[in-house]
Amino acid sequence: MSLRLDDQLCFALYSAQRAVTSAYGPLLAPLGLTYPQYLVMLVLWEEGEASVKHLGERLALDSGTLTPLVKRLEAQGLVQKARSTEDERVVVVSLTSAGKRLKKKAEGVPKALVCAMGDGMPDLVRLRDALKELARVARSADTCGAAESE
């Protein structure tokens, strides 16, 4: 593989990620959410509540990134934080009633995104599954003789 930018897998993924994230912007604006906040809300809508550690694991975010996201969602009245009753070191994030109501408004976002992407749902599902597999493989990959230096 060459060192041409257009030949790089990393750049194709980076460029696609930026474009898809941008496509979410107009869909999330009416909800008052940024894309990273939307991801946090997706986990909470799915699970009801989650520790900050679990949110970080699900979203592949470190606490330095996640903590301000949760604080902004809390300031918007969408989530609340509390110490776990089993282990006070654990902070649990849960939905408020406003956060639960927002789920109904957000239900059209995935369909609107698919529509914005040209309505190729079967292709998008295959792409999503391929990207999940790529991420799985990349997490366990060895470096195959990292970049050779002189």
Coordinates of N, CA, C and O in Angstrom, one line a residue:
M1 N 0.8 -1.2 0.0 CA 0.0 0.0 0.0 C 0.9 1.2 0.0 O 1.9 1.3 0.7
S2 N 0.5 2.2 -0.7 CA 1.3 3.5 -0.9 C 1.0 4.4 0.3 O 0.1 4.2 1.1
L3 N 1.8 5.5 0.3 CA 1.6 6.6 1.3 C 0.7 7.7 0.7 O 0.6 8.8 1.3
R4 N 0.0 7.4 -0.4 CA -0.9 8.4 -1.0 C -2.1 8.5 0.0 O -2.7 7.5 0.4
L5 N -2.5 9.7 0.3 CA -3.7 9.9 1.2 C -4.9 9.2 0.7 O -5.6 8.5 1.6
D6 N -5.2 9.2 -0.5 CA -6.4 8.6 -1.0 C -6.4 7.0 -1.0 O -7.4 6.4 -1.1
D7 N -5.2 6.5 -0.7 CA -5.1 5.0 -0.6 C -5.2 4.6 0.9 O -5.2 3.4 1.2
Q8 N -5.4 5.5 1.8 CA -5.3 5.1 3.2 C -6.7 4.8 3.8 O -7.7 5.6 3.6
L9 N -6.8 3.6 4.4 CA -8.1 3.2 5.1 C -8.5 4.2 6.1 O -9.6 4.6 6.3
C10 N -7.4 4.7 6.9 CA -7.7 5.6 8.0 C -8.4 6.9 7.5 O -9.3 7.4 8.2
F11 N -7.9 7.4 6.4 CA -8.5 8.7 5.9 C -9.9 8.5 5.4 O -10.8 9.3 5.6
A12 N -10.1 7.3 4.7 CA -11.5 7.1 4.2 C -12.5 7.0 5.4 O -13.6 7.5 5.4
L13 N -12.0 6.3 6.5 CA -12.9 6.2 7.7 C -13.1 7.5 8.3 O -14.2 7.9 8.7
Y14 N -12.0 8.3 8.5 CA -12.1 9.6 9.1 C -13.0 10.5 8.3 O -13.9 11.2 8.9
S15 N -12.9 10.6 7.0 CA -13.7 11.4 6.1 C -15.2 11.0 6.2 O -16.1 11.9 6.3
A16 N -15.4 9.7 6.2 CA -16.8 9.2 6.2 C -17.4 9.5 7.6 O -18.6 10.0 7.7
Q17 N -16.6 9.4 8.6 CA -17.1 9.6 10.0 C -17.5 11.1 10.1 O -18.6 11.4 10.7
R18 N -16.7 12.0 9.6 CA -17.0 13.4 9.7 C -18.2 13.8 8.9 O -19.1 14.6 9.3
A19 N -18.4 13.2 7.7 CA -19.5 13.5 6.9 C -20.8 13.0 7.5 O -21.9 13.6 7.5
V20 N -20.8 11.8 8.1 CA -22.0 11.2 8.7 C -22.3 12.0 10.0 O -23.5 12.3 10.2
T21 N -21.4 12.3 10.8 CA -21.6 13.1 12.0 C -22.2 14.5 11.6 O -23.2 15.0 12.2
S22 N -21.7 15.1 10.5 CA -22.3 16.3 10.0 C -23.7 16.2 9.6 O -24.6 17.1 9.8
A23 N -24.1 15.0 9.0 CA -25.4 14.8 8.5 C -26.4 14.7 9.7 O -27.6 15.0 9.6
Y24 N -25.9 14.3 10.8 CA -26.8 14.3 12.0 C -27.1 15.7 12.6 O -28.1 15.8 13.2
G25 N -26.2 16.6 12.3 CA -26.4 18.0 12.9 C -27.8 18.5 12.8 O -28.5 18.9 13.8
P26 N -28.3 18.7 11.5 CA -29.6 19.3 11.4 C -30.8 18.4 11.9 O -31.8 18.9 12.2
L27 N -30.5 17.1 12.1 CA -31.6 16.2 12.6 C -31.6 16.3 14.1 O -32.7 16.2 14.7
L28 N -30.5 16.6 14.8 CA -30.4 16.7 16.2 C -30.6 18.1 16.8 O -31.0 18.2 17.9
A29 N -30.4 19.1 15.9 CA -30.6 20.5 16.4 C -32.0 20.7 17.0 O -32.1 21.3 18.1
P30 N -33.1 20.3 16.4 CA -34.4 20.5 17.0 C -34.6 19.8 18.4 O -35.4 20.2 19.2
L31 N -33.7 18.8 18.6 CA -33.8 18.1 19.9 C -32.9 18.8 20.9 O -32.9 18.4 22.1
G32 N -32.1 19.7 20.5 CA -31.2 20.4 21.4 C -30.0 19.5 21.8 O -29.4 19.7 22.8
L33 N -29.6 18.6 20.9 CA -28.5 17.7 21.2 C -27.4 17.8 20.2 O -27.7 18.0 19.0
T34 N -26.2 17.6 20.7 CA -25.1 17.4 19.8 C -25.0 15.9 19.5 O -25.6 15.1 20.2
Y35 N -24.2 15.6 18.5 CA -24.0 14.2 18.2 C -23.5 13.3 19.3 O -24.1 12.3 19.7
P36 N -22.4 13.8 20.0 CA -22.0 13.0 21.2 C -23.0 12.9 22.3 O -23.2 11.8 22.9
Q37 N -23.8 13.9 22.5 CA -24.9 13.9 23.5 C -25.9 12.9 23.1 O -26.5 12.1 23.9
Y38 N -26.2 12.9 21.8 CA -27.2 11.9 21.2 C -26.7 10.5 21.5 O -27.6 9.6 21.9
L39 N -25.5 10.2 21.4 CA -24.9 8.9 21.6 C -25.2 8.5 23.1 O -25.6 7.3 23.4
V40 N -24.9 9.4 24.0 CA -25.1 9.1 25.4 C -26.6 8.8 25.7 O -27.0 7.9 26.4
M41 N -27.5 9.7 25.1 CA -28.9 9.5 25.2 C -29.4 8.1 24.6 O -30.2 7.4 25.2
L42 N -28.8 7.7 23.5 CA -29.1 6.4 23.0 C -28.9 5.3 24.0 O -29.7 4.4 24.1
V43 N -27.7 5.3 24.6 CA -27.4 4.3 25.6 C -28.4 4.3 26.7 O -29.0 3.3 27.2
L44 N -28.7 5.5 27.2 CA -29.7 5.6 28.3 C -31.1 5.3 27.9 O -31.8 4.7 28.7
W45 N -31.5 5.6 26.7 CA -32.9 5.2 26.3 C -32.9 3.7 26.1 O -34.0 3.1 26.4
E46 N -31.8 3.1 25.8 CA -31.8 1.6 25.7 C -31.7 0.9 27.0 O -32.4 -0.1 27.2
E47 N -31.0 1.5 28.0 CA -30.7 0.8 29.2 C -31.4 1.4 30.5 O -31.3 0.8 31.5
G48 N -31.9 2.6 30.3 CA -32.6 3.3 31.4 C -31.6 4.1 32.3 O -31.9 5.2 32.6
E49 N -30.5 3.4 32.7 CA -29.5 4.1 33.5 C -28.2 3.4 33.3 O -28.2 2.2 32.8
A50 N -27.1 4.0 33.6 CA -25.8 3.4 33.4 C -24.8 4.2 34.2 O -24.9 5.4 34.4
S51 N -23.8 3.4 34.6 CA -22.7 4.1 35.3 C -21.9 4.9 34.3 O -21.9 4.6 33.1
V52 N -21.1 5.9 34.8 CA -20.3 6.7 33.9 C -19.3 5.7 33.2 O -19.0 5.9 32.0
K53 N -18.8 4.8 34.0 CA -17.8 3.8 33.4 C -18.4 3.0 32.3 O -17.8 2.9 31.2
H54 N -19.6 2.6 32.5 CA -20.3 1.8 31.5 C -20.6 2.6 30.2 O -20.4 2.1 29.1
L55 N -21.0 3.8 30.4 CA -21.2 4.7 29.3 C -19.9 4.9 28.5 O -19.9 4.8 27.3
G56 N -18.8 5.1 29.2 CA -17.5 5.2 28.5 C -17.2 4.0 27.7 O -16.7 4.1 26.6
E57 N -17.4 2.8 28.3 CA -17.1 1.6 27.6 C -18.0 1.4 26.4 O -17.5 1.0 25.3
R58 N -19.3 1.7 26.5 CA -20.2 1.5 25.4 C -19.9 2.5 24.2 O -20.1 2.1 23.1
L59 N -19.5 3.7 24.6 CA -19.3 4.7 23.6 C -17.8 4.9 23.2 O -17.5 5.7 22.4
A60 N -16.9 4.1 23.8 CA -15.5 4.2 23.6 C -15.0 5.7 23.8 O -14.3 6.2 23.0
L61 N -15.4 6.2 25.0 CA -15.1 7.6 25.4 C -14.4 7.5 26.7 O -14.8 6.8 27.6
D62 N -13.4 8.3 26.9 CA -12.7 8.4 28.2 C -13.5 9.4 29.1 O -14.4 10.1 28.6
S63 N -13.3 9.3 30.4 CA -14.1 10.1 31.3 C -13.8 11.6 31.1 O -14.8 12.4 31.4
G64 N -12.7 12.0 30.6 CA -12.4 13.4 30.4 C -13.3 14.0 29.3 O -13.6 15.2 29.3
T65 N -13.7 13.1 28.4 CA -14.7 13.5 27.3 C -16.1 13.3 27.8 O -17.0 14.2 27.5
L66 N -16.4 12.3 28.4 CA -17.7 11.9 28.8 C -18.3 12.8 29.9 O -19.5 13.2 29.9
T67 N -17.5 13.2 30.9 CA -18.0 14.0 32.0 C -18.6 15.3 31.6 O -19.7 15.6 32.1
P68 N -17.9 16.1 30.7 CA -18.6 17.3 30.3 C -19.9 17.1 29.5 O -20.8 17.9 29.6
L69 N -19.9 16.0 28.7 CA -21.2 15.7 28.0 C -22.3 15.4 29.0 O -23.4 15.9 28.8
V70 N -22.0 14.6 30.0 CA -23.1 14.3 31.0 C -23.5 15.6 31.7 O -24.7 15.8 32.0
K71 N -22.5 16.4 32.1 CA -22.8 17.7 32.8 C -23.7 18.6 32.0 O -24.7 19.1 32.5
R72 N -23.5 18.6 30.6 CA -24.3 19.5 29.8 C -25.8 18.9 29.7 O -26.7 19.6 29.7
L73 N -25.8 17.5 29.6 CA -27.2 16.9 29.6 C -27.9 17.1 30.9 O -29.1 17.3 30.9
E74 N -27.1 17.1 32.0 CA -27.8 17.3 33.3 C -28.2 18.8 33.4 O -29.3 19.1 33.9
A75 N -27.4 19.7 32.9 CA -27.9 21.1 32.9 C -29.1 21.4 32.0 O -29.9 22.3 32.3
Q76 N -29.3 20.6 31.0 CA -30.5 20.7 30.1 C -31.7 20.0 30.8 O -32.8 20.0 30.2
G77 N -31.5 19.3 31.9 CA -32.6 18.6 32.6 C -32.9 17.3 32.0 O -34.0 16.8 32.2
L78 N -32.0 16.7 31.2 CA -32.3 15.4 30.5 C -31.9 14.2 31.3 O -32.4 13.1 31.1
V79 N -30.8 14.4 32.1 CA -30.3 13.3 32.9 C -30.0 13.8 34.3 O -30.0 15.0 34.6
Q80 N -29.9 12.8 35.2 CA -29.4 13.2 36.6 C -28.4 12.2 37.0 O -28.3 11.0 36.5
K81 N -27.5 12.6 37.8 CA -26.4 11.8 38.3 C -26.6 11.5 39.8 O -27.1 12.4 40.5
A82 N -26.3 10.3 40.2 CA -26.3 10.0 41.7 C -25.3 8.9 42.0 O -24.9 8.1 41.1
R83 N -24.8 8.9 43.2 CA -23.9 7.9 43.6 C -24.6 6.6 43.8 O -25.8 6.6 44.2
S84 N -24.0 5.5 43.4 CA -24.6 4.2 43.6 C -24.8 3.9 45.0 O -23.9 4.2 45.9
T85 N -25.9 3.2 45.4 CA -26.1 2.9 46.8 C -25.3 1.7 47.2 O -25.0 1.5 48.3
E86 N -24.9 0.9 46.2 CA -24.0 -0.3 46.5 C -22.5 0.1 46.6 O -21.8 -0.5 47.4
D87 N -22.1 1.1 45.8 CA -20.7 1.5 45.8 C -20.6 3.0 45.6 O -20.9 3.4 44.4
E88 N -20.4 3.8 46.6 CA -20.4 5.3 46.4 C -19.4 5.8 45.5 O -19.5 7.0 45.1
R89 N -18.4 5.0 45.1 CA -17.4 5.5 44.1 C -18.0 5.5 42.7 O -17.5 6.1 41.8
V90 N -19.1 4.8 42.5 CA -19.7 4.7 41.2 C -20.8 5.7 41.0 O -21.7 5.9 41.9
V91 N -20.7 6.5 39.9 CA -21.7 7.5 39.6 C -22.6 6.9 38.5 O -22.2 6.4 37.5
V92 N -23.9 6.9 38.8 CA -24.9 6.4 37.9 C -25.7 7.6 37.3 O -26.1 8.5 37.9
V93 N -25.8 7.5 36.0 CA -26.5 8.5 35.2 C -27.9 7.9 34.8 O -27.9 6.7 34.3
S94 N -29.0 8.6 35.0 CA -30.3 8.1 34.6 C -31.1 9.2 33.9 O -30.7 10.4 34.1
L95 N -32.1 8.8 33.2 CA -32.9 9.8 32.5 C -33.9 10.5 33.5 O -34.4 9.8 34.4
T96 N -34.1 11.7 33.2 CA -35.2 12.4 33.9 C -36.5 12.2 33.1 O -36.4 11.6 32.0
S97 N -37.6 12.7 33.6 CA -38.8 12.6 32.8 C -38.7 13.3 31.5 O -39.2 12.9 30.4
A98 N -38.0 14.5 31.5 CA -37.7 15.2 30.2 C -36.9 14.4 29.2 O -37.1 14.4 28.0
G99 N -35.9 13.7 29.8 CA -35.0 12.8 29.0 C -35.8 11.7 28.4 O -35.6 11.3 27.2
K100 N -36.7 11.1 29.1 CA -37.6 10.1 28.6 C -38.5 10.6 27.6 O -38.7 9.9 26.5
R101 N -39.1 11.8 27.7 CA -40.0 12.3 26.7 C -39.2 12.6 25.4 O -39.8 12.5 24.3
L102 N -38.0 13.0 25.5 CA -37.2 13.3 24.3 C -37.0 12.1 23.4 O -36.9 12.3 22.2
K103 N -37.1 10.9 24.0 CA -36.9 9.7 23.2 C -38.0 9.7 22.1 O -37.7 9.3 20.9
K104 N -39.2 10.0 22.4 CA -40.3 10.0 21.4 C -39.9 11.0 20.2 O -40.1 10.6 19.1
K105 N -39.4 12.1 20.6 CA -39.1 13.1 19.5 C -37.9 12.6 18.7 O -37.7 13.0 17.5
A106 N -37.0 11.8 19.3 CA -35.8 11.3 18.6 C -36.0 10.1 17.7 O -35.2 9.7 16.9
E107 N -37.2 9.5 17.9 CA -37.4 8.2 17.1 C -37.3 8.4 15.6 O -37.1 7.4 14.9
G108 N -37.6 9.5 15.1 CA -37.5 9.7 13.6 C -36.1 10.0 13.1 O -35.9 10.0 11.9
V109 N -35.1 10.2 14.0 CA -33.8 10.5 13.6 C -33.1 9.4 12.7 O -32.6 9.7 11.6
P110 N -33.1 8.1 13.1 CA -32.5 7.1 12.3 C -33.1 7.0 10.9 O -32.4 6.9 9.9
K111 N -34.4 7.1 10.8 CA -35.1 7.0 9.5 C -34.7 8.2 8.6 O -34.4 8.1 7.4
A112 N -34.7 9.4 9.2 CA -34.3 10.6 8.5 C -32.9 10.6 8.0 O -32.6 11.0 6.9
L113 N -32.0 10.0 8.8 CA -30.6 9.9 8.4 C -30.5 8.9 7.2 O -29.8 9.2 6.2
V114 N -31.2 7.8 7.3 CA -31.2 6.8 6.1 C -31.7 7.5 4.9 O -31.1 7.4 3.8
C115 N -32.8 8.3 5.0 CA -33.4 9.0 3.9 C -32.3 10.0 3.3 O -32.1 10.1 2.1
A116 N -31.7 10.7 4.2 CA -30.6 11.7 3.8 C -29.5 11.0 3.1 O -28.8 11.6 2.2
M117 N -29.2 9.8 3.4 CA -28.1 9.0 2.8 C -28.5 8.3 1.5 O -27.7 7.5 1.0
G118 N -29.7 8.6 1.0 CA -30.1 8.0 -0.2 C -31.0 6.7 -0.1 O -31.2 6.0 -1.0
D119 N -31.5 6.5 1.1 CA -32.4 5.4 1.3 C -31.9 4.0 1.0 O -32.7 3.1 0.7
G120 N -30.6 3.8 1.0 CA -30.1 2.5 0.7 C -29.9 1.6 2.0 O -28.8 1.2 2.3
M121 N -31.0 1.4 2.7 CA -31.0 0.7 4.0 C -30.2 -0.6 4.0 O -29.4 -0.8 4.8
P122 N -30.5 -1.5 3.0 CA -29.7 -2.8 3.1 C -28.2 -2.6 3.0 O -27.4 -3.2 3.7
D123 N -27.8 -1.6 2.1 CA -26.4 -1.3 2.0 C -25.8 -0.7 3.2 O -24.7 -1.0 3.7
L124 N -26.6 0.1 3.9 CA -26.1 0.8 5.1 C -26.0 -0.2 6.2 O -25.1 -0.2 7.1
V125 N -26.9 -1.2 6.3 CA -26.9 -2.2 7.3 C -25.6 -3.1 7.1 O -24.9 -3.4 8.1
R126 N -25.4 -3.5 5.9 CA -24.1 -4.2 5.6 C -22.9 -3.4 5.9 O -21.9 -4.0 6.5
L127 N -22.9 -2.2 5.6 CA -21.7 -1.3 5.9 C -21.6 -1.2 7.4 O -20.5 -1.3 7.9
R128 N -22.6 -1.0 8.1 CA -22.6 -0.9 9.6 C -22.0 -2.2 10.2 O -21.1 -2.1 11.0
D129 N -22.5 -3.3 9.7 CA -22.0 -4.6 10.2 C -20.5 -4.8 9.9 O -19.7 -5.3 10.7
A130 N -20.1 -4.4 8.7 CA -18.7 -4.5 8.3 C -17.8 -3.6 9.1 O -16.7 -4.0 9.5
L131 N -18.3 -2.4 9.5 CA -17.5 -1.5 10.3 C -17.4 -2.0 11.7 O -16.3 -1.9 12.4
K132 N -18.5 -2.6 12.2 CA -18.4 -3.2 13.6 C -17.3 -4.3 13.6 O -16.5 -4.4 14.5
E133 N -17.3 -5.1 12.5 CA -16.3 -6.2 12.5 C -14.9 -5.6 12.3 O -13.9 -6.1 12.9
L134 N -14.7 -4.6 11.5 CA -13.4 -3.9 11.4 C -13.0 -3.4 12.7 O -11.8 -3.6 13.1
A135 N -13.8 -2.8 13.5 CA -13.5 -2.3 14.8 C -13.1 -3.4 15.7 O -12.1 -3.3 16.4
R136 N -13.8 -4.5 15.7 CA -13.5 -5.7 16.5 C -12.1 -6.2 16.2 O -11.2 -6.4 17.0
V137 N -11.8 -6.3 14.9 CA -10.5 -6.8 14.4 C -9.4 -5.9 14.8 O -8.3 -6.3 15.3
A138 N -9.6 -4.6 14.6 CA -8.6 -3.6 14.9 C -8.3 -3.5 16.4 O -7.1 -3.3 16.7
R139 N -9.3 -3.7 17.2 CA -9.0 -3.7 18.7 C -8.1 -4.9 19.1 O -7.4 -4.8 20.0
S140 N -8.2 -6.0 18.3 CA -7.4 -7.1 18.7 C -6.1 -7.3 17.8 O -5.4 -8.3 17.9
A141 N -5.9 -6.4 16.9 CA -4.9 -6.6 15.9 C -3.5 -6.4 16.5 O -3.3 -5.6 17.4
D142 N -2.6 -7.2 16.0 CA -1.2 -6.9 16.3 C -0.6 -6.0 15.2 O -1.3 -5.9 14.2
T143 N 0.5 -5.4 15.4 CA 0.9 -4.4 14.5 C 1.6 -4.9 13.2 O 2.0 -4.2 12.4
C144 N 1.7 -6.2 13.1 CA 2.4 -6.8 11.9 C 3.7 -6.1 11.5 O 3.9 -5.7 10.4
G145 N 4.5 -6.0 12.5 CA 5.8 -5.3 12.2 C 5.6 -3.8 12.0 O 5.7 -3.3 10.8
A146 N 5.3 -3.1 13.0 CA 5.0 -1.6 12.9 C 5.9 -0.9 11.9 O 6.9 -1.5 11.5
A147 N 5.5 0.3 11.6 CA 6.3 1.0 10.6 C 7.8 0.9 10.8 O 8.3 1.1 11.8
E148 N 8.4 0.5 9.7 CA 9.8 0.4 9.7 C 10.5 1.7 9.7 O 10.2 2.6 9.0
S149 N 11.5 1.9 10.6 CA 12.3 3.1 10.6 C 13.7 2.8 10.2 O 14.2 1.7 10.3
E150 N 14.4 3.9 9.8 CA 15.8 3.7 9.3 C 16.7 3.8 10.5 O 16.6 4.3 11.5

